[in-house]
Amino acid sequence: MKITSIARISGVALASAFALSACGSESSDSATDGAKSAGSSATDAAKSGGDSGSADCGKKDLKAEGSSAQDNAIQDAIEKYGKTCENNVTYNATGSGNGIKQFIAGQVNFAGSDSALKTKPKDGKIETDEAKTACGSEAWNIPMVTGPIAVSYNLKDVKDPITLTPAVLADIFNGKITKWNDPAIAAVNKGVTLPAKDIKVFFRSDESGTTENFTKYLAASAKDKWTAEPGKKWTGKGEGKAKTAGVTSSVKSTDGGITYAEWSAAKDNELQVAKIDNGAGAVELTGASASKAISAAKIDGTGNDLRLKLDYATKEADAYPIVLVTYEVVCSKYKDAEIGKSVKSFLTYFAGDDIQKNLESQGYAPLPADIQGKVKTAVNAIQ
């Protein structure tokens, strides 16, 4: 039995890899060193779809591409799925924008994207219409991985986590606050000795779903300070670096550096992570606090198209507000029925309880139970 996967890399060499490049860390040409030992429980989970129903193995190999924010999670699922199923699943973490382009072009069987297919025209094209044409059927956005976005920084002389507010974040990433001991930062960090050090902002130079979700957060929670239209291309200040590996490695090597990146990459690089105060007190980033924010999301699609509308401006206590959801963008009915069966088989396993419960250890948050139930129903309907 063999399994092919694109190895993950982050700012430093990783043993494994939301990367999510924010979208997250990028792909590598090296194959994974081998499936991790998962024991008989993983094999049983693959057979049962992680307690989510039948996951009979497909006959066709699968190619997928996109969000690097979910890279750690999907590669782990691929490795464990491959212990039972012989059809190969290959995922190339090139970023959400590239994943959607390749899916529409018919080059991959499903895409990972940190934002749902666009329903409004951009450059004269509508992604949902293009995807429907490519599929010959409706395309669905199925949320699979919750990837909290960490505001990651490097202050060697400050040991305790600092707190940042939406207004302060907007001014930092717009280049208006340039020193770590700025009065606006000090005001929300009373008792903390902040250094008179330059703030060095690093942003994603490639089109990124992480960038889109981070700027959606700033636009929703600091409207008077962040007026640019949210999108995959960065519109603030700073120095651009390619993919999650570029921004996280730059912060790791720069005292005074700051960036936005998926939590899994921040953990991999051992970066400091800020607490966020949206107005109900400082909230530490944890799996539980991120999942609580996702619980407040509303389904904005119809039927099995499960696009979510996130409330970035939430002031709910203990909810970490800067989150993204990685969708698996699929055809509802594949032109090749055997491909459809293989996609259904793998995503049944990926959505299963065993994989979802293991996400927090990798720097993600599990889907809330009610959303996970809808995801299982949607996956089961793929043809």
Coordinates of C-alpha atoms in Angstrom, one line a residue, residues 10-321:
S10 CA 6.8 26.2 7.8
G11 CA 9.3 28.8 9.0
V12 CA 11.6 26.0 10.2
A13 CA 11.8 22.5 9.0
L14 CA 8.8 20.7 10.4
A15 CA 8.2 17.2 11.4
S16 CA 4.6 17.5 10.1
A17 CA 3.9 20.8 8.5
F18 CA -5.2 25.3 10.4
A19 CA 0.1 25.1 6.7
L20 CA -2.7 26.6 6.7
S21 CA 0.0 29.0 4.8
A22 CA -2.7 31.1 6.1
C23 CA -3.9 30.2 3.7
G24 CA -0.7 28.7 5.4
S25 CA 2.6 26.9 4.9
E26 CA 3.5 25.9 1.5
S27 CA 4.0 22.7 -0.4
S28 CA 7.3 20.9 -0.7
D29 CA 8.6 18.5 -3.4
S30 CA 9.5 15.9 -0.8
A31 CA 7.1 13.1 0.1
T32 CA 6.2 12.5 3.7
D33 CA 8.6 10.1 5.5
G34 CA 5.9 7.6 6.0
A35 CA 2.5 7.3 7.7
K36 CA 2.6 7.9 11.4
S37 CA 1.9 5.0 13.6
A38 CA -1.7 5.3 14.4
G39 CA -2.4 1.8 15.8
S40 CA -5.4 -0.3 15.3
S41 CA -7.7 2.5 16.4
A42 CA -6.8 4.5 13.3
T43 CA -7.4 1.5 11.0
D44 CA -10.7 0.9 12.6
A45 CA -11.6 4.6 12.2
A46 CA -10.7 4.5 8.5
K47 CA -13.0 1.5 8.1
S48 CA -15.8 3.2 9.9
G49 CA -15.2 6.8 8.7
G50 CA -14.2 7.9 12.2
D51 CA -17.6 7.0 13.5
S52 CA -19.2 9.0 10.8
G53 CA -20.6 6.2 8.6
S54 CA -19.3 4.0 5.8
A55 CA -16.0 5.1 4.3
D56 CA -15.6 2.3 1.8
C57 CA -12.4 3.0 -0.1
G58 CA -12.6 4.5 -3.6
K59 CA -10.9 3.0 -6.6
K60 CA -9.5 6.2 -8.1
D61 CA -6.5 8.2 -6.9
L62 CA -7.3 11.8 -5.9
K63 CA -5.5 15.1 -6.5
A64 CA -6.3 18.2 -4.4
E65 CA -4.8 21.6 -3.9
G66 CA -5.2 24.8 -2.1
S67 CA -5.2 26.2 1.5
S68 CA -2.0 25.7 3.4
A69 CA -3.9 26.7 6.6
Q70 CA -5.3 23.1 6.7
D71 CA -2.1 21.4 5.6
N72 CA -1.2 19.8 8.9
A73 CA -4.7 18.5 9.4
I74 CA -5.3 17.1 5.9
Q75 CA -1.9 15.5 5.7
D76 CA -2.5 13.7 9.0
A77 CA -5.9 12.5 7.7
I78 CA -4.3 11.4 4.4
E79 CA -1.6 9.4 6.2
K80 CA -4.1 7.6 8.5
Y81 CA -6.7 7.0 5.7
G82 CA -3.9 5.4 3.6
K83 CA -3.3 2.8 6.3
T84 CA -6.6 1.2 5.1
C85 CA -7.3 2.5 1.6
E86 CA -5.0 2.0 -1.3
N87 CA -6.2 4.8 -3.5
N88 CA -3.7 7.6 -3.2
V89 CA -4.7 11.1 -2.0
T90 CA -2.3 13.9 -2.9
Y91 CA -2.7 17.4 -1.4
N92 CA -0.6 20.3 -2.6
A93 CA -0.7 23.3 -0.3
T94 CA -0.2 26.1 -2.7
G95 CA -2.8 28.5 -1.2
S96 CA -6.5 29.0 -1.4
G97 CA -6.4 31.1 -4.6
N98 CA -4.4 28.5 -6.5
G99 CA -6.6 25.7 -5.3
I100 CA -9.8 27.4 -6.6
K101 CA -8.1 28.1 -9.9
Q102 CA -7.0 24.5 -10.3
F103 CA -10.4 23.2 -9.4
I104 CA -12.2 25.4 -11.9
A105 CA -9.6 24.3 -14.5
G106 CA -10.3 20.7 -13.8
Q107 CA -6.8 19.9 -12.7
V108 CA -7.7 18.7 -9.2
N109 CA -10.7 16.7 -7.8
F110 CA -11.3 19.0 -4.9
A111 CA -9.9 22.3 -3.5
G112 CA -9.1 23.5 -0.1
S113 CA -10.0 27.1 0.4
D114 CA -10.1 29.4 3.4
S115 CA -13.0 31.3 1.8
A116 CA -16.1 30.0 0.0
L117 CA -16.5 30.3 -3.7
K118 CA -17.3 33.9 -4.6
T119 CA -20.9 34.6 -5.7
K120 CA -20.2 38.1 -6.9
P121 CA -18.3 39.1 -10.1
K122 CA -14.5 39.7 -10.0
D123 CA -12.7 40.6 -13.2
G124 CA -15.9 39.7 -15.0
K125 CA -16.1 36.2 -13.6
I126 CA -18.2 34.5 -10.8
E127 CA -16.4 31.6 -9.1
T128 CA -19.6 29.7 -8.3
D129 CA -20.7 29.8 -12.0
E130 CA -17.2 28.8 -13.2
A131 CA -17.1 25.9 -10.7
K132 CA -20.6 24.7 -11.7
T133 CA -19.5 24.7 -15.4
A134 CA -16.4 22.7 -14.5
C135 CA -18.3 20.2 -12.5
G136 CA -21.4 19.9 -14.7
S137 CA -23.3 20.1 -11.4
E138 CA -23.5 22.5 -8.4
A139 CA -20.2 22.9 -6.5
W140 CA -20.5 22.8 -2.7
N141 CA -18.4 24.5 0.0
I142 CA -18.0 22.0 2.9
P143 CA -16.3 23.4 6.0
M144 CA -13.8 20.9 7.4
V145 CA -11.1 22.6 9.5
T146 CA -11.3 25.5 11.9
G147 CA -8.0 27.4 11.7
P148 CA -7.6 30.2 14.2
I149 CA -5.4 33.0 13.0
A150 CA -2.8 33.9 15.5
V151 CA -1.3 37.4 15.8
S152 CA 2.2 36.1 16.2
Y153 CA 5.1 38.3 17.4
N154 CA 8.6 38.2 18.7
L155 CA 9.5 40.3 21.7
K156 CA 12.5 38.6 23.4
D157 CA 12.3 40.7 26.6
V158 CA 8.5 40.3 27.2
K159 CA 7.6 37.0 28.6
D160 CA 3.9 37.2 29.3
P161 CA 1.5 37.4 26.3
I162 CA 0.5 40.9 25.4
T163 CA -3.0 42.0 24.6
L164 CA -4.1 43.7 21.5
T165 CA -7.4 45.3 20.5
P166 CA -8.9 45.6 17.0
A167 CA -8.1 49.3 16.9
V168 CA -4.5 48.8 17.9
L169 CA -4.1 45.9 15.4
A170 CA -5.4 48.0 12.6
D171 CA -3.0 50.9 13.4
I172 CA -0.1 48.4 13.6
F173 CA -0.8 46.7 10.3
N174 CA -1.6 50.1 8.7
G175 CA 1.8 51.4 9.8
K176 CA 0.4 54.1 12.1
I177 CA 1.8 52.5 15.3
T178 CA 5.5 51.9 14.8
K179 CA 6.9 51.3 18.3
W180 CA 6.1 48.5 20.8
N181 CA 5.9 51.0 23.7
D182 CA 3.4 53.2 21.9
P183 CA 0.9 54.6 24.4
A184 CA -2.0 52.8 22.6
I185 CA -0.4 49.4 23.2
A186 CA 0.7 50.3 26.7
A187 CA -2.9 51.3 27.6
V188 CA -4.2 47.8 27.1
N189 CA -1.1 46.2 28.7
K190 CA -0.9 47.9 32.1
G191 CA 1.9 46.6 34.2
V192 CA 3.8 45.2 31.3
T193 CA 7.2 46.8 30.5
L194 CA 7.1 47.3 26.7
P195 CA 10.4 47.9 24.8
A196 CA 11.1 51.0 22.8
K197 CA 11.6 48.8 19.8
D198 CA 10.5 49.2 16.2
I199 CA 7.6 47.1 15.1
K200 CA 8.4 45.1 12.0
V201 CA 5.2 44.0 10.2
F202 CA 5.4 41.0 7.8
F203 CA 2.5 40.1 5.5
R204 CA 1.6 37.5 3.0
S205 CA 2.8 38.6 -0.5
D206 CA 0.9 35.8 -2.2
E207 CA -2.9 35.6 -2.5
S208 CA -4.0 34.1 0.7
G209 CA -7.2 33.1 2.4
T210 CA -5.6 33.9 5.7
T211 CA -5.1 37.4 4.5
E212 CA -8.7 37.6 3.4
N213 CA -10.0 36.4 6.8
F214 CA -7.6 38.6 8.8
T215 CA -8.7 41.7 6.8
K216 CA -12.3 40.7 7.2
Y217 CA -11.7 40.7 10.9
L218 CA -10.1 44.2 10.9
A219 CA -12.8 45.6 8.6
A220 CA -15.6 44.3 10.8
S221 CA -14.1 45.1 14.2
A222 CA -12.2 48.3 13.5
K223 CA -14.3 49.9 10.8
D224 CA -13.1 53.4 11.4
K225 CA -9.4 52.4 11.1
W226 CA -9.4 49.7 8.5
T227 CA -11.3 50.9 5.5
A228 CA -9.8 48.9 2.8
E229 CA -11.9 46.2 1.1
P230 CA -11.0 42.7 2.5
G231 CA -9.4 40.4 0.1
K232 CA -6.7 37.8 -0.6
K233 CA -4.2 40.5 -1.5
W234 CA -2.7 42.5 1.3
T235 CA -3.5 46.2 1.3
G236 CA -1.8 47.3 4.5
K237 CA 1.8 48.2 5.3
G238 CA 4.9 46.1 6.0
E239 CA 7.2 43.7 4.2
G240 CA 5.8 40.9 2.1
K241 CA 6.9 37.3 2.4
A242 CA 5.8 34.3 0.4
K243 CA 3.4 32.0 2.1
T244 CA 3.1 31.1 5.8
A245 CA 6.6 29.8 6.0
G246 CA 7.9 33.2 4.8
V247 CA 6.1 35.4 7.4
T248 CA 6.6 33.0 10.3
S249 CA 10.3 32.5 9.7
S250 CA 10.8 36.3 9.3
V251 CA 9.1 36.9 12.7
K252 CA 11.1 34.2 14.3
S253 CA 14.3 35.8 13.2
T254 CA 13.3 39.4 13.9
D255 CA 13.1 40.8 17.4
G256 CA 10.1 43.2 17.2
G257 CA 8.5 41.3 14.3
I258 CA 4.7 40.7 14.0
T259 CA 2.5 38.9 11.5
Y260 CA -0.8 37.0 11.2
A261 CA -0.6 33.3 10.6
E262 CA -2.6 30.2 11.3
W263 CA -2.2 28.9 14.9
S264 CA -0.6 25.7 13.8
A265 CA 2.3 27.5 12.1
A266 CA 2.7 29.8 15.1
K267 CA 3.0 26.7 17.3
D268 CA 5.4 25.0 15.0
N269 CA 7.7 28.0 15.0
E270 CA 7.3 28.6 18.8
L271 CA 6.2 32.2 18.2
Q272 CA 4.5 34.3 20.9
V273 CA 0.8 34.7 20.4
A274 CA -1.2 37.8 21.5
K275 CA -4.4 37.7 23.4
I276 CA -7.3 39.6 21.6
D277 CA -9.7 41.9 23.3
N278 CA -12.8 42.5 21.1
G279 CA -14.5 44.4 24.0
A280 CA -15.4 41.6 26.4
G281 CA -11.9 41.1 27.9
A282 CA -8.6 39.6 26.7
V283 CA -9.1 36.1 25.2
E284 CA -6.3 33.6 24.9
L285 CA -6.2 31.6 21.7
T286 CA -7.2 28.0 22.5
G287 CA -9.1 25.3 20.6
A288 CA -12.1 26.0 22.9
S289 CA -12.1 29.8 22.5
A290 CA -11.8 29.5 18.7
S291 CA -14.5 26.8 18.5
K292 CA -16.8 29.1 20.6
A293 CA -16.5 31.8 17.9
I294 CA -17.3 29.3 15.1
S295 CA -20.4 28.3 17.1
A296 CA -21.8 31.8 16.5
A297 CA -21.4 31.4 12.8
K298 CA -24.5 31.2 10.6
I299 CA -24.9 29.0 7.5
D300 CA -25.1 31.3 4.5
G301 CA -25.5 28.7 1.8
T302 CA -28.5 26.5 0.8
G303 CA -28.9 22.7 1.0
N304 CA -25.5 21.0 1.3
D305 CA -23.6 24.2 0.3
L306 CA -22.4 25.0 3.8
R307 CA -20.7 28.3 3.5
L308 CA -20.5 30.1 6.8
K309 CA -21.0 33.7 7.8
L310 CA -18.6 34.4 10.7
D311 CA -19.1 37.2 13.2
Y312 CA -15.6 38.8 13.4
A313 CA -16.9 41.6 15.6
T314 CA -18.3 39.3 18.3
K315 CA -18.0 40.5 21.8
E316 CA -19.0 37.1 23.3
A317 CA -16.9 36.3 26.4
D318 CA -14.2 33.8 26.0
A319 CA -14.6 33.7 22.2
Y320 CA -11.4 34.2 20.2
P321 CA -12.6 36.2 17.2

